[in-house]
Amino acid sequence: MSFVKLTASTLAIAAVSATAAAARDQVQVAGSSTVLPYASIVAEAFGENFDFPTPVVESGGSSAGLKRFCEGVGENTIDVANASRKIKDKEIAACAENGVTDIIEVRIGYDGIVFASDSSANSFEFTPADWFLALSDKVLVDGQLVDNPNTTWADVNAEFPAVDIQAFVPGTKHGTREVFEDKVILAGCEETGAFEAFKEANGGDKKAAEKACIALRTDGKSVDIDGDYTETLARIESNQDGIGVFGLAFYENNTDKLQVATMSGVVPSTESIASGEYPVSRPLFFYVKKAHIGVIPGLKEYAEFFVADEVAGPDGPLAEYGLVADPELADTQEAVANEAVMGGNS
C-alpha cells in the first residue's frame, strides 16, 4: 500500500540516526492478525519515509506473538509484539523469567468484533444469548444443563432461518477469541441464566462457571480458525450458510463479499465503536522491548511513527482502514517518547 510522504512534524521523529554497530538493522514484529494490517501499513510507510529498512511484520496471533516476545532479549528475538488484548500477568512473568523486564505498552486505538456472512446469504440480528445457545457445549433446558441440542439457527431463535449452524471463530491463540469468549459467549451465558446453573454445579465457584460457560461444542458446528481472517473468508465462500467472526476493519474491506449482523440492535461501525454503543469492541496494542531501543535501528522511531497524529489519528490512514482513533492518543505519544514502561518505571 503506497503512502503519501508525511509532514515535516511527523518526519521530525526521524532525527535520530541508525545505530551502525547493530547486528540486525530491521525491526521485527509479530503477533495479532487483527493488528497485522495496521502494522503492515505503518511498516511500509515507515520504510518509505525514513532512512531505516522497512520493518518485518508477521502474524500468528496475539498469544503466539507475545510468547516470541517473551523469549528473551537480543537480536535473535523480536522487538515488538502486536496484540488485540492486554498482555496477561502470566505473560509478564514469563517475560521477566527470560530477562524481558522493561516493556512499553502502546495502545493504538480500538476495533470491533463483527459477525458476518456471505453477502447473498441470510441476514441476522444477534444478541450474545444467540451465540451462546448456538455454540456452547452445554445449555440450560427446562432448568437442567444438557448437551447443546441446537442444530439450526431456528432452534436458537424462532425468528432466525432454519439453516444449519456453522460458525467459524478465531482459534485459541488469537486475542480476538478471548474477546469473543468474554463479551459474547460469557455475556450470553449470563443472559440465559446458564451462568448461575454452572456456578451451582461447581459449588459456587465463579471461575469454574466462567470456564464452563465459554467451553464451545466440538461436534463441528463451531470451527476454530487458526489462520487469519482470509482463511475465515475462504470458509464462508465455500459454505454460504457459514458465519464468521472478524475484526471490523477486515469486514469493511470486504463489503463486496460479506454482510454484517447487528449485535444487541447496534450496527458495528467506526462511529458506534467510538461512542461505546457497539457492545463488542476492544482496544488494540503493541508491546515494545525497551532493551532493544538504541540497539535495533529505528525501533523507537517506528513506535513513535505508529502513534503519530498523521498515522493513528482520526484523519490518518489507519482510520481509513477501520481503526477507531484513541481519544487519549496524545498520552500514548508522550509515553512512547518518554519510553515509559509498564509498572511505572521509565
PDB file of C-alpha atoms in Angstrom, residues 55-329:
ATOM      1  CA  PRO A  55      10.179  -3.462   9.459  1.00  0.00           C
ATOM      2  CA  VAL A  56       9.355  -7.141   9.062  1.00  0.00           C
ATOM      3  CA  VAL A  57       5.784  -7.785  10.249  1.00  0.00           C
ATOM      4  CA  GLU A  58       4.466 -11.302  10.834  1.00  0.00           C
ATOM      5  CA  SER A  59       1.144 -12.593  12.118  1.00  0.00           C
ATOM      6  CA  GLY A  60       0.490 -15.726  14.205  1.00  0.00           C
ATOM      7  CA  GLY A  61      -1.951 -14.422  16.815  1.00  0.00           C
ATOM      8  CA  SER A  62      -1.607 -12.349  19.979  1.00  0.00           C
ATOM      9  CA  SER A  63      -0.592 -15.229  22.225  1.00  0.00           C
ATOM     10  CA  ALA A  64       1.975 -16.554  19.763  1.00  0.00           C
ATOM     11  CA  GLY A  65       3.453 -13.089  19.255  1.00  0.00           C
ATOM     12  CA  LEU A  66       3.747 -12.417  22.972  1.00  0.00           C
ATOM     13  CA  LYS A  67       5.296 -15.843  23.516  1.00  0.00           C
ATOM     14  CA  ARG A  68       8.016 -14.980  20.994  1.00  0.00           C
ATOM     15  CA  PHE A  69       8.390 -11.519  22.511  1.00  0.00           C
ATOM     16  CA  CYS A  70       8.995 -13.022  25.943  1.00  0.00           C
ATOM     17  CA  GLU A  71      11.660 -15.484  24.788  1.00  0.00           C
ATOM     18  CA  GLY A  72      14.420 -13.092  25.787  1.00  0.00           C
ATOM     19  CA  VAL A  73      16.491 -10.054  24.882  1.00  0.00           C
ATOM     20  CA  GLY A  74      18.823  -9.935  21.904  1.00  0.00           C
ATOM     21  CA  GLU A  75      18.949  -9.728  18.142  1.00  0.00           C
ATOM     22  CA  ASN A  76      17.557 -13.264  17.750  1.00  0.00           C
ATOM     23  CA  THR A  77      14.281 -12.231  19.455  1.00  0.00           C
ATOM     24  CA  ILE A  78      11.533  -9.960  18.121  1.00  0.00           C
ATOM     25  CA  ASP A  79      11.303  -6.314  19.103  1.00  0.00           C
ATOM     26  CA  VAL A  80       7.546  -5.740  19.019  1.00  0.00           C
ATOM     27  CA  ALA A  81       4.520  -7.906  19.774  1.00  0.00           C
ATOM     28  CA  ASN A  82       1.133  -6.901  18.344  1.00  0.00           C
ATOM     29  CA  ALA A  83      -1.894  -7.828  20.447  1.00  0.00           C
ATOM     30  CA  SER A  84      -5.649  -7.449  20.239  1.00  0.00           C
ATOM     31  CA  ARG A  85      -5.813  -7.718  24.041  1.00  0.00           C
ATOM     32  CA  LYS A  86      -3.723  -6.603  27.003  1.00  0.00           C
ATOM     33  CA  ILE A  87      -0.716  -8.659  27.945  1.00  0.00           C
ATOM     34  CA  LYS A  88      -1.550 -11.120  30.737  1.00  0.00           C
ATOM     35  CA  ASP A  89       0.137 -11.293  34.139  1.00  0.00           C
ATOM     36  CA  LYS A  90       1.426 -14.783  33.342  1.00  0.00           C
ATOM     37  CA  GLU A  91       2.979 -13.461  30.122  1.00  0.00           C
ATOM     38  CA  ILE A  92       4.642 -10.608  32.005  1.00  0.00           C
ATOM     39  CA  ALA A  93       6.014 -13.224  34.417  1.00  0.00           C
ATOM     40  CA  ALA A  94       7.279 -15.359  31.522  1.00  0.00           C
ATOM     41  CA  CYS A  95       8.970 -12.291  30.052  1.00  0.00           C
ATOM     42  CA  ALA A  96      10.634 -11.488  33.360  1.00  0.00           C
ATOM     43  CA  GLU A  97      11.931 -15.045  33.723  1.00  0.00           C
ATOM     44  CA  ASN A  98      13.704 -14.608  30.385  1.00  0.00           C
ATOM     45  CA  GLY A  99      15.125 -11.163  31.160  1.00  0.00           C
ATOM     46  CA  VAL A 100      12.453  -9.081  29.414  1.00  0.00           C
ATOM     47  CA  THR A 101      11.695  -6.777  32.314  1.00  0.00           C
ATOM     48  CA  ASP A 102      11.089  -3.357  30.745  1.00  0.00           C
ATOM     49  CA  ILE A 103       8.055  -3.447  28.448  1.00  0.00           C
ATOM     50  CA  ILE A 104       6.437  -0.421  26.821  1.00  0.00           C
ATOM     51  CA  GLU A 105       2.695  -0.873  26.295  1.00  0.00           C
ATOM     52  CA  VAL A 106       1.323   1.097  23.334  1.00  0.00           C
ATOM     53  CA  ARG A 107      -2.426   1.376  22.744  1.00  0.00           C
ATOM     54  CA  ILE A 108      -3.007   2.242  19.098  1.00  0.00           C
ATOM     55  CA  GLY A 109      -6.811   2.610  19.051  1.00  0.00           C
ATOM     56  CA  TYR A 110      -9.944   0.483  19.060  1.00  0.00           C
ATOM     57  CA  ASP A 111     -11.560  -2.160  16.879  1.00  0.00           C
ATOM     58  CA  GLY A 112     -14.829  -4.058  16.928  1.00  0.00           C
ATOM     59  CA  ILE A 113     -15.538  -7.767  16.526  1.00  0.00           C
ATOM     60  CA  VAL A 114     -18.212  -8.346  13.902  1.00  0.00           C
ATOM     61  CA  PHE A 115     -20.290 -11.282  12.762  1.00  0.00           C
ATOM     62  CA  ALA A 116     -20.514 -11.563   9.017  1.00  0.00           C
ATOM     63  CA  SER A 117     -21.945 -13.930   6.437  1.00  0.00           C
ATOM     64  CA  ASP A 118     -21.887 -14.232   2.666  1.00  0.00           C
ATOM     65  CA  SER A 119     -23.374 -11.131   1.035  1.00  0.00           C
ATOM     66  CA  SER A 120     -26.034 -13.237  -0.689  1.00  0.00           C
ATOM     67  CA  ALA A 121     -26.974 -15.322   2.378  1.00  0.00           C
ATOM     68  CA  ASN A 122     -29.386 -14.728   5.260  1.00  0.00           C
ATOM     69  CA  SER A 123     -29.074 -11.609   7.414  1.00  0.00           C
ATOM     70  CA  PHE A 124     -29.079 -11.766  11.207  1.00  0.00           C
ATOM     71  CA  GLU A 125     -29.760  -9.564  14.222  1.00  0.00           C
ATOM     72  CA  PHE A 126     -27.880 -11.248  17.033  1.00  0.00           C
ATOM     73  CA  THR A 127     -27.640 -10.980  20.798  1.00  0.00           C
ATOM     74  CA  PRO A 128     -24.914 -12.614  22.897  1.00  0.00           C
ATOM     75  CA  ALA A 129     -27.524 -15.137  24.045  1.00  0.00           C
ATOM     76  CA  ASP A 130     -27.988 -16.306  20.450  1.00  0.00           C
ATOM     77  CA  TRP A 131     -24.308 -17.116  20.123  1.00  0.00           C
ATOM     78  CA  PHE A 132     -24.157 -18.865  23.482  1.00  0.00           C
ATOM     79  CA  LEU A 133     -27.160 -21.021  22.569  1.00  0.00           C
ATOM     80  CA  ALA A 134     -25.633 -21.795  19.182  1.00  0.00           C
ATOM     81  CA  LEU A 135     -22.085 -22.666  20.214  1.00  0.00           C
ATOM     82  CA  SER A 136     -21.867 -23.520  23.907  1.00  0.00           C
ATOM     83  CA  ASP A 137     -21.072 -27.106  24.769  1.00  0.00           C
ATOM     84  CA  LYS A 138     -23.910 -27.185  27.300  1.00  0.00           C
ATOM     85  CA  VAL A 139     -27.069 -25.065  27.569  1.00  0.00           C
ATOM     86  CA  LEU A 140     -29.926 -24.724  30.010  1.00  0.00           C
ATOM     87  CA  VAL A 141     -33.100 -26.609  29.020  1.00  0.00           C
ATOM     88  CA  ASP A 142     -36.042 -26.770  31.447  1.00  0.00           C
ATOM     89  CA  GLY A 143     -33.745 -25.837  34.306  1.00  0.00           C
ATOM     90  CA  GLN A 144     -31.172 -28.502  33.509  1.00  0.00           C
ATOM     91  CA  LEU A 145     -27.739 -28.233  31.913  1.00  0.00           C
ATOM     92  CA  VAL A 146     -27.678 -30.536  28.886  1.00  0.00           C
ATOM     93  CA  ASP A 147     -25.503 -31.132  25.833  1.00  0.00           C
ATOM     94  CA  ASN A 148     -26.328 -28.479  23.255  1.00  0.00           C
ATOM     95  CA  PRO A 149     -29.238 -29.836  21.171  1.00  0.00           C
ATOM     96  CA  ASN A 150     -29.462 -26.901  18.729  1.00  0.00           C
ATOM     97  CA  THR A 151     -28.565 -27.760  15.144  1.00  0.00           C
ATOM     98  CA  THR A 152     -30.096 -24.850  13.192  1.00  0.00           C
ATOM     99  CA  TRP A 153     -30.307 -21.127  13.846  1.00  0.00           C
ATOM    100  CA  ALA A 154     -34.092 -21.514  14.088  1.00  0.00           C
ATOM    101  CA  ASP A 155     -33.520 -23.829  17.090  1.00  0.00           C
ATOM    102  CA  VAL A 156     -31.637 -20.954  18.721  1.00  0.00           C
ATOM    103  CA  ASN A 157     -34.126 -18.227  17.880  1.00  0.00           C
ATOM    104  CA  ALA A 158     -37.506 -18.801  16.210  1.00  0.00           C
ATOM    105  CA  GLU A 159     -37.039 -15.579  14.232  1.00  0.00           C
ATOM    106  CA  PHE A 160     -33.922 -16.955  12.527  1.00  0.00           C
ATOM    107  CA  PRO A 161     -33.895 -19.065   9.344  1.00  0.00           C
ATOM    108  CA  ALA A 162     -33.794 -22.850   9.635  1.00  0.00           C
ATOM    109  CA  VAL A 163     -30.273 -23.192   8.281  1.00  0.00           C
ATOM    110  CA  ASP A 164     -27.562 -25.302   9.846  1.00  0.00           C
ATOM    111  CA  ILE A 165     -25.373 -23.634  12.461  1.00  0.00           C
ATOM    112  CA  GLN A 166     -21.898 -23.284  11.005  1.00  0.00           C
ATOM    113  CA  ALA A 167     -19.677 -20.788  12.764  1.00  0.00           C
ATOM    114  CA  PHE A 168     -16.037 -20.011  12.041  1.00  0.00           C
ATOM    115  CA  VAL A 169     -14.404 -18.492  15.112  1.00  0.00           C
ATOM    116  CA  PRO A 170     -10.803 -17.452  15.819  1.00  0.00           C
ATOM    117  CA  GLY A 171      -8.640 -20.175  17.336  1.00  0.00           C
ATOM    118  CA  THR A 172      -7.461 -20.008  20.926  1.00  0.00           C
ATOM    119  CA  LYS A 173      -4.112 -18.372  20.098  1.00  0.00           C
ATOM    120  CA  HIS A 174      -5.861 -15.255  18.807  1.00  0.00           C
ATOM    121  CA  GLY A 175      -6.707 -12.296  21.033  1.00  0.00           C
ATOM    122  CA  THR A 176      -9.999 -11.990  19.155  1.00  0.00           C
ATOM    123  CA  ARG A 177     -11.027 -15.362  20.592  1.00  0.00           C
ATOM    124  CA  GLU A 178     -10.666 -14.130  24.153  1.00  0.00           C
ATOM    125  CA  VAL A 179     -12.775 -11.044  23.497  1.00  0.00           C
ATOM    126  CA  PHE A 180     -15.353 -13.215  21.734  1.00  0.00           C
ATOM    127  CA  GLU A 181     -15.495 -15.543  24.726  1.00  0.00           C
ATOM    128  CA  ASP A 182     -15.757 -12.733  27.279  1.00  0.00           C
ATOM    129  CA  LYS A 183     -18.062 -10.229  25.575  1.00  0.00           C
ATOM    130  CA  VAL A 184     -20.243 -12.626  23.597  1.00  0.00           C
ATOM    131  CA  ILE A 185     -20.271 -16.214  24.880  1.00  0.00           C
ATOM    132  CA  LEU A 186     -19.917 -15.403  28.593  1.00  0.00           C
ATOM    133  CA  ALA A 187     -22.365 -12.498  28.287  1.00  0.00           C
ATOM    134  CA  GLY A 188     -24.842 -14.835  26.577  1.00  0.00           C
ATOM    135  CA  CYS A 189     -24.332 -17.439  29.278  1.00  0.00           C
ATOM    136  CA  GLU A 190     -25.295 -14.842  31.868  1.00  0.00           C
ATOM    137  CA  GLU A 191     -28.281 -13.631  29.819  1.00  0.00           C
ATOM    138  CA  THR A 192     -29.756 -17.129  29.560  1.00  0.00           C
ATOM    139  CA  GLY A 193     -29.325 -17.930  33.253  1.00  0.00           C
ATOM    140  CA  ALA A 194     -26.852 -20.717  32.496  1.00  0.00           C
ATOM    141  CA  PHE A 195     -24.059 -18.996  34.419  1.00  0.00           C
ATOM    142  CA  GLU A 196     -25.902 -19.398  37.719  1.00  0.00           C
ATOM    143  CA  ALA A 197     -26.597 -23.043  36.879  1.00  0.00           C
ATOM    144  CA  PHE A 198     -22.927 -23.643  36.101  1.00  0.00           C
ATOM    145  CA  LYS A 199     -21.919 -21.888  39.320  1.00  0.00           C
ATOM    146  CA  GLU A 200     -24.283 -24.032  41.350  1.00  0.00           C
ATOM    147  CA  ALA A 201     -22.987 -27.164  39.620  1.00  0.00           C
ATOM    148  CA  ASN A 202     -19.458 -26.139  40.579  1.00  0.00           C
ATOM    149  CA  GLY A 203     -20.140 -25.451  44.237  1.00  0.00           C
ATOM    150  CA  GLY A 204     -20.400 -21.699  43.805  1.00  0.00           C
ATOM    151  CA  ASP A 205     -17.035 -21.381  42.051  1.00  0.00           C
ATOM    152  CA  LYS A 206     -17.309 -18.385  39.691  1.00  0.00           C
ATOM    153  CA  LYS A 207     -14.094 -19.154  37.816  1.00  0.00           C
ATOM    154  CA  ALA A 208     -15.225 -22.714  37.142  1.00  0.00           C
ATOM    155  CA  ALA A 209     -18.603 -21.398  35.985  1.00  0.00           C
ATOM    156  CA  GLU A 210     -16.931 -18.960  33.590  1.00  0.00           C
ATOM    157  CA  LYS A 211     -14.758 -21.736  32.186  1.00  0.00           C
ATOM    158  CA  ALA A 212     -17.824 -23.934  31.675  1.00  0.00           C
ATOM    159  CA  CYS A 213     -19.699 -21.078  30.010  1.00  0.00           C
ATOM    160  CA  ILE A 214     -17.066 -20.479  27.338  1.00  0.00           C
ATOM    161  CA  ALA A 215     -16.464 -24.156  26.533  1.00  0.00           C
ATOM    162  CA  LEU A 216     -17.595 -24.472  22.916  1.00  0.00           C
ATOM    163  CA  ARG A 217     -19.205 -27.514  21.349  1.00  0.00           C
ATOM    164  CA  THR A 218     -16.929 -29.927  19.454  1.00  0.00           C
ATOM    165  CA  ASP A 219     -19.420 -31.517  17.071  1.00  0.00           C
ATOM    166  CA  GLY A 220     -18.432 -29.467  14.039  1.00  0.00           C
ATOM    167  CA  LYS A 221     -20.931 -26.612  14.462  1.00  0.00           C
ATOM    168  CA  SER A 222     -18.171 -24.383  15.817  1.00  0.00           C
ATOM    169  CA  VAL A 223     -14.926 -24.431  13.849  1.00  0.00           C
ATOM    170  CA  ASP A 224     -11.718 -22.879  15.164  1.00  0.00           C
ATOM    171  CA  ILE A 225      -9.755 -20.909  12.566  1.00  0.00           C
ATOM    172  CA  ASP A 226      -6.067 -20.795  13.458  1.00  0.00           C
ATOM    173  CA  GLY A 227      -5.097 -18.719  10.424  1.00  0.00           C
ATOM    174  CA  ASP A 228      -6.007 -15.123   9.761  1.00  0.00           C
ATOM    175  CA  TYR A 229      -9.303 -13.634   8.566  1.00  0.00           C
ATOM    176  CA  THR A 230      -8.608 -14.560   4.951  1.00  0.00           C
ATOM    177  CA  GLU A 231      -8.998 -18.215   5.955  1.00  0.00           C
ATOM    178  CA  THR A 232     -12.328 -17.433   7.635  1.00  0.00           C
ATOM    179  CA  LEU A 233     -13.486 -15.653   4.483  1.00  0.00           C
ATOM    180  CA  ALA A 234     -12.471 -18.650   2.370  1.00  0.00           C
ATOM    181  CA  ARG A 235     -14.545 -20.953   4.585  1.00  0.00           C
ATOM    182  CA  ILE A 236     -17.603 -18.739   4.133  1.00  0.00           C
ATOM    183  CA  GLU A 237     -17.085 -18.578   0.381  1.00  0.00           C
ATOM    184  CA  SER A 238     -17.230 -22.384   0.296  1.00  0.00           C
ATOM    185  CA  ASN A 239     -20.184 -22.566   2.731  1.00  0.00           C
ATOM    186  CA  GLN A 240     -22.713 -19.786   2.176  1.00  0.00           C
ATOM    187  CA  ASP A 241     -24.613 -20.602   5.378  1.00  0.00           C
ATOM    188  CA  GLY A 242     -21.457 -20.095   7.405  1.00  0.00           C
ATOM    189  CA  ILE A 243     -20.988 -17.113   9.712  1.00  0.00           C
ATOM    190  CA  GLY A 244     -17.556 -15.820  10.611  1.00  0.00           C
ATOM    191  CA  VAL A 245     -16.106 -13.737  13.417  1.00  0.00           C
ATOM    192  CA  PHE A 246     -13.974 -10.895  12.023  1.00  0.00           C
ATOM    193  CA  GLY A 247     -12.393  -7.596  13.002  1.00  0.00           C
ATOM    194  CA  LEU A 248     -14.335  -4.566  11.769  1.00  0.00           C
ATOM    195  CA  ALA A 249     -11.517  -3.411   9.506  1.00  0.00           C
ATOM    196  CA  PHE A 250     -11.389  -6.716   7.629  1.00  0.00           C
ATOM    197  CA  TYR A 251     -15.135  -6.659   7.094  1.00  0.00           C
ATOM    198  CA  GLU A 252     -15.081  -3.056   5.889  1.00  0.00           C
ATOM    199  CA  ASN A 253     -12.523  -4.020   3.278  1.00  0.00           C
ATOM    200  CA  ASN A 254     -14.630  -6.957   2.071  1.00  0.00           C
ATOM    201  CA  THR A 255     -18.144  -5.497   1.935  1.00  0.00           C
ATOM    202  CA  ASP A 256     -18.467  -6.786  -1.627  1.00  0.00           C
ATOM    203  CA  LYS A 257     -18.313 -10.330  -0.254  1.00  0.00           C
ATOM    204  CA  LEU A 258     -19.745 -10.055   3.256  1.00  0.00           C
ATOM    205  CA  GLN A 259     -22.763  -8.671   5.088  1.00  0.00           C
ATOM    206  CA  VAL A 260     -22.579  -7.805   8.752  1.00  0.00           C
ATOM    207  CA  ALA A 261     -25.036  -8.658  11.523  1.00  0.00           C
ATOM    208  CA  THR A 262     -26.172  -6.322  14.254  1.00  0.00           C
ATOM    209  CA  MET A 263     -25.340  -7.122  17.862  1.00  0.00           C
ATOM    210  CA  SER A 264     -27.897  -6.183  20.507  1.00  0.00           C
ATOM    211  CA  GLY A 265     -29.556  -3.932  17.931  1.00  0.00           C
ATOM    212  CA  VAL A 266     -26.415  -1.961  17.051  1.00  0.00           C
ATOM    213  CA  VAL A 267     -24.735  -1.911  13.647  1.00  0.00           C
ATOM    214  CA  PRO A 268     -20.938  -2.154  14.035  1.00  0.00           C
ATOM    215  CA  SER A 269     -19.188   0.894  12.649  1.00  0.00           C
ATOM    216  CA  THR A 270     -16.361   3.246  13.477  1.00  0.00           C
ATOM    217  CA  GLU A 271     -18.933   5.630  14.952  1.00  0.00           C
ATOM    218  CA  SER A 272     -20.745   3.068  17.118  1.00  0.00           C
ATOM    219  CA  ILE A 273     -17.438   1.756  18.442  1.00  0.00           C
ATOM    220  CA  ALA A 274     -16.060   5.226  19.155  1.00  0.00           C
ATOM    221  CA  SER A 275     -19.227   6.100  21.070  1.00  0.00           C
ATOM    222  CA  GLY A 276     -19.151   2.849  23.062  1.00  0.00           C
ATOM    223  CA  GLU A 277     -22.603   1.911  21.749  1.00  0.00           C
ATOM    224  CA  TYR A 278     -21.449  -1.243  19.962  1.00  0.00           C
ATOM    225  CA  PRO A 279     -21.009  -3.868  22.698  1.00  0.00           C
ATOM    226  CA  VAL A 280     -18.247  -5.993  21.183  1.00  0.00           C
ATOM    227  CA  SER A 281     -15.250  -3.698  20.860  1.00  0.00           C
ATOM    228  CA  ARG A 282     -11.752  -3.797  22.271  1.00  0.00           C
ATOM    229  CA  PRO A 283      -8.523  -1.760  22.440  1.00  0.00           C
ATOM    230  CA  LEU A 284      -5.586  -2.817  20.278  1.00  0.00           C
ATOM    231  CA  PHE A 285      -1.958  -2.749  21.418  1.00  0.00           C
ATOM    232  CA  PHE A 286       1.616  -3.388  20.579  1.00  0.00           C
ATOM    233  CA  TYR A 287       4.395  -4.038  23.096  1.00  0.00           C
ATOM    234  CA  VAL A 288       7.970  -2.818  22.698  1.00  0.00           C
ATOM    235  CA  LYS A 289      11.075  -4.333  24.253  1.00  0.00           C
ATOM    236  CA  LYS A 290      12.801  -1.289  25.795  1.00  0.00           C
ATOM    237  CA  ALA A 291      16.143  -3.091  25.953  1.00  0.00           C
ATOM    238  CA  HIS A 292      16.175  -3.098  22.129  1.00  0.00           C
ATOM    239  CA  ILE A 293      15.733   0.680  21.821  1.00  0.00           C
ATOM    240  CA  GLY A 294      19.052   2.191  20.773  1.00  0.00           C
ATOM    241  CA  VAL A 295      20.262  -1.260  19.707  1.00  0.00           C
ATOM    242  CA  ILE A 296      17.876  -2.126  16.864  1.00  0.00           C
ATOM    243  CA  PRO A 297      17.911   0.829  14.455  1.00  0.00           C
ATOM    244  CA  GLY A 298      14.580   2.573  14.024  1.00  0.00           C
ATOM    245  CA  LEU A 299      12.704   0.778  16.802  1.00  0.00           C
ATOM    246  CA  LYS A 300      11.703   3.845  18.810  1.00  0.00           C
ATOM    247  CA  GLU A 301      11.127   5.822  15.628  1.00  0.00           C
ATOM    248  CA  TYR A 302       8.773   3.094  14.377  1.00  0.00           C
ATOM    249  CA  ALA A 303       6.800   3.147  17.643  1.00  0.00           C
ATOM    250  CA  GLU A 304       6.527   6.953  17.616  1.00  0.00           C
ATOM    251  CA  PHE A 305       5.583   6.983  13.953  1.00  0.00           C
ATOM    252  CA  PHE A 306       2.839   4.376  14.520  1.00  0.00           C
ATOM    253  CA  VAL A 307       1.014   6.586  17.049  1.00  0.00           C
ATOM    254  CA  ALA A 308       1.658   9.944  15.369  1.00  0.00           C
ATOM    255  CA  ASP A 309      -1.464  12.030  14.691  1.00  0.00           C
ATOM    256  CA  GLU A 310      -0.833  11.794  10.956  1.00  0.00           C
ATOM    257  CA  VAL A 311      -0.887   7.982  11.140  1.00  0.00           C
ATOM    258  CA  ALA A 312      -3.156   6.822  14.002  1.00  0.00           C
ATOM    259  CA  GLY A 313      -5.256   9.967  14.381  1.00  0.00           C
ATOM    260  CA  PRO A 314      -8.872  10.276  13.165  1.00  0.00           C
ATOM    261  CA  ASP A 315      -7.765  11.621   9.771  1.00  0.00           C
ATOM    262  CA  GLY A 316      -4.905   9.177   9.267  1.00  0.00           C
ATOM    263  CA  PRO A 317      -4.629   6.120   7.018  1.00  0.00           C
ATOM    264  CA  LEU A 318      -5.312   3.671   9.845  1.00  0.00           C
ATOM    265  CA  ALA A 319      -8.697   5.300  10.459  1.00  0.00           C
ATOM    266  CA  GLU A 320      -9.431   4.956   6.750  1.00  0.00           C
ATOM    267  CA  TYR A 321      -8.731   1.249   7.099  1.00  0.00           C
ATOM    268  CA  GLY A 322     -11.105   0.902  10.071  1.00  0.00           C
ATOM    269  CA  LEU A 323      -9.122   1.710  13.222  1.00  0.00           C
ATOM    270  CA  VAL A 324     -11.082   3.815  15.689  1.00  0.00           C
ATOM    271  CA  ALA A 325      -8.723   6.549  16.831  1.00  0.00           C
ATOM    272  CA  ASP A 326      -7.903   6.635  20.536  1.00  0.00           C
ATOM    273  CA  PRO A 327      -9.186   9.837  22.196  1.00  0.00           C
ATOM    274  CA  GLU A 328      -6.171   9.589  24.532  1.00  0.00           C
ATOM    275  CA  LEU A 329      -3.646   9.275  21.705  1.00  0.00           C
TER     276      LEU A 329
END
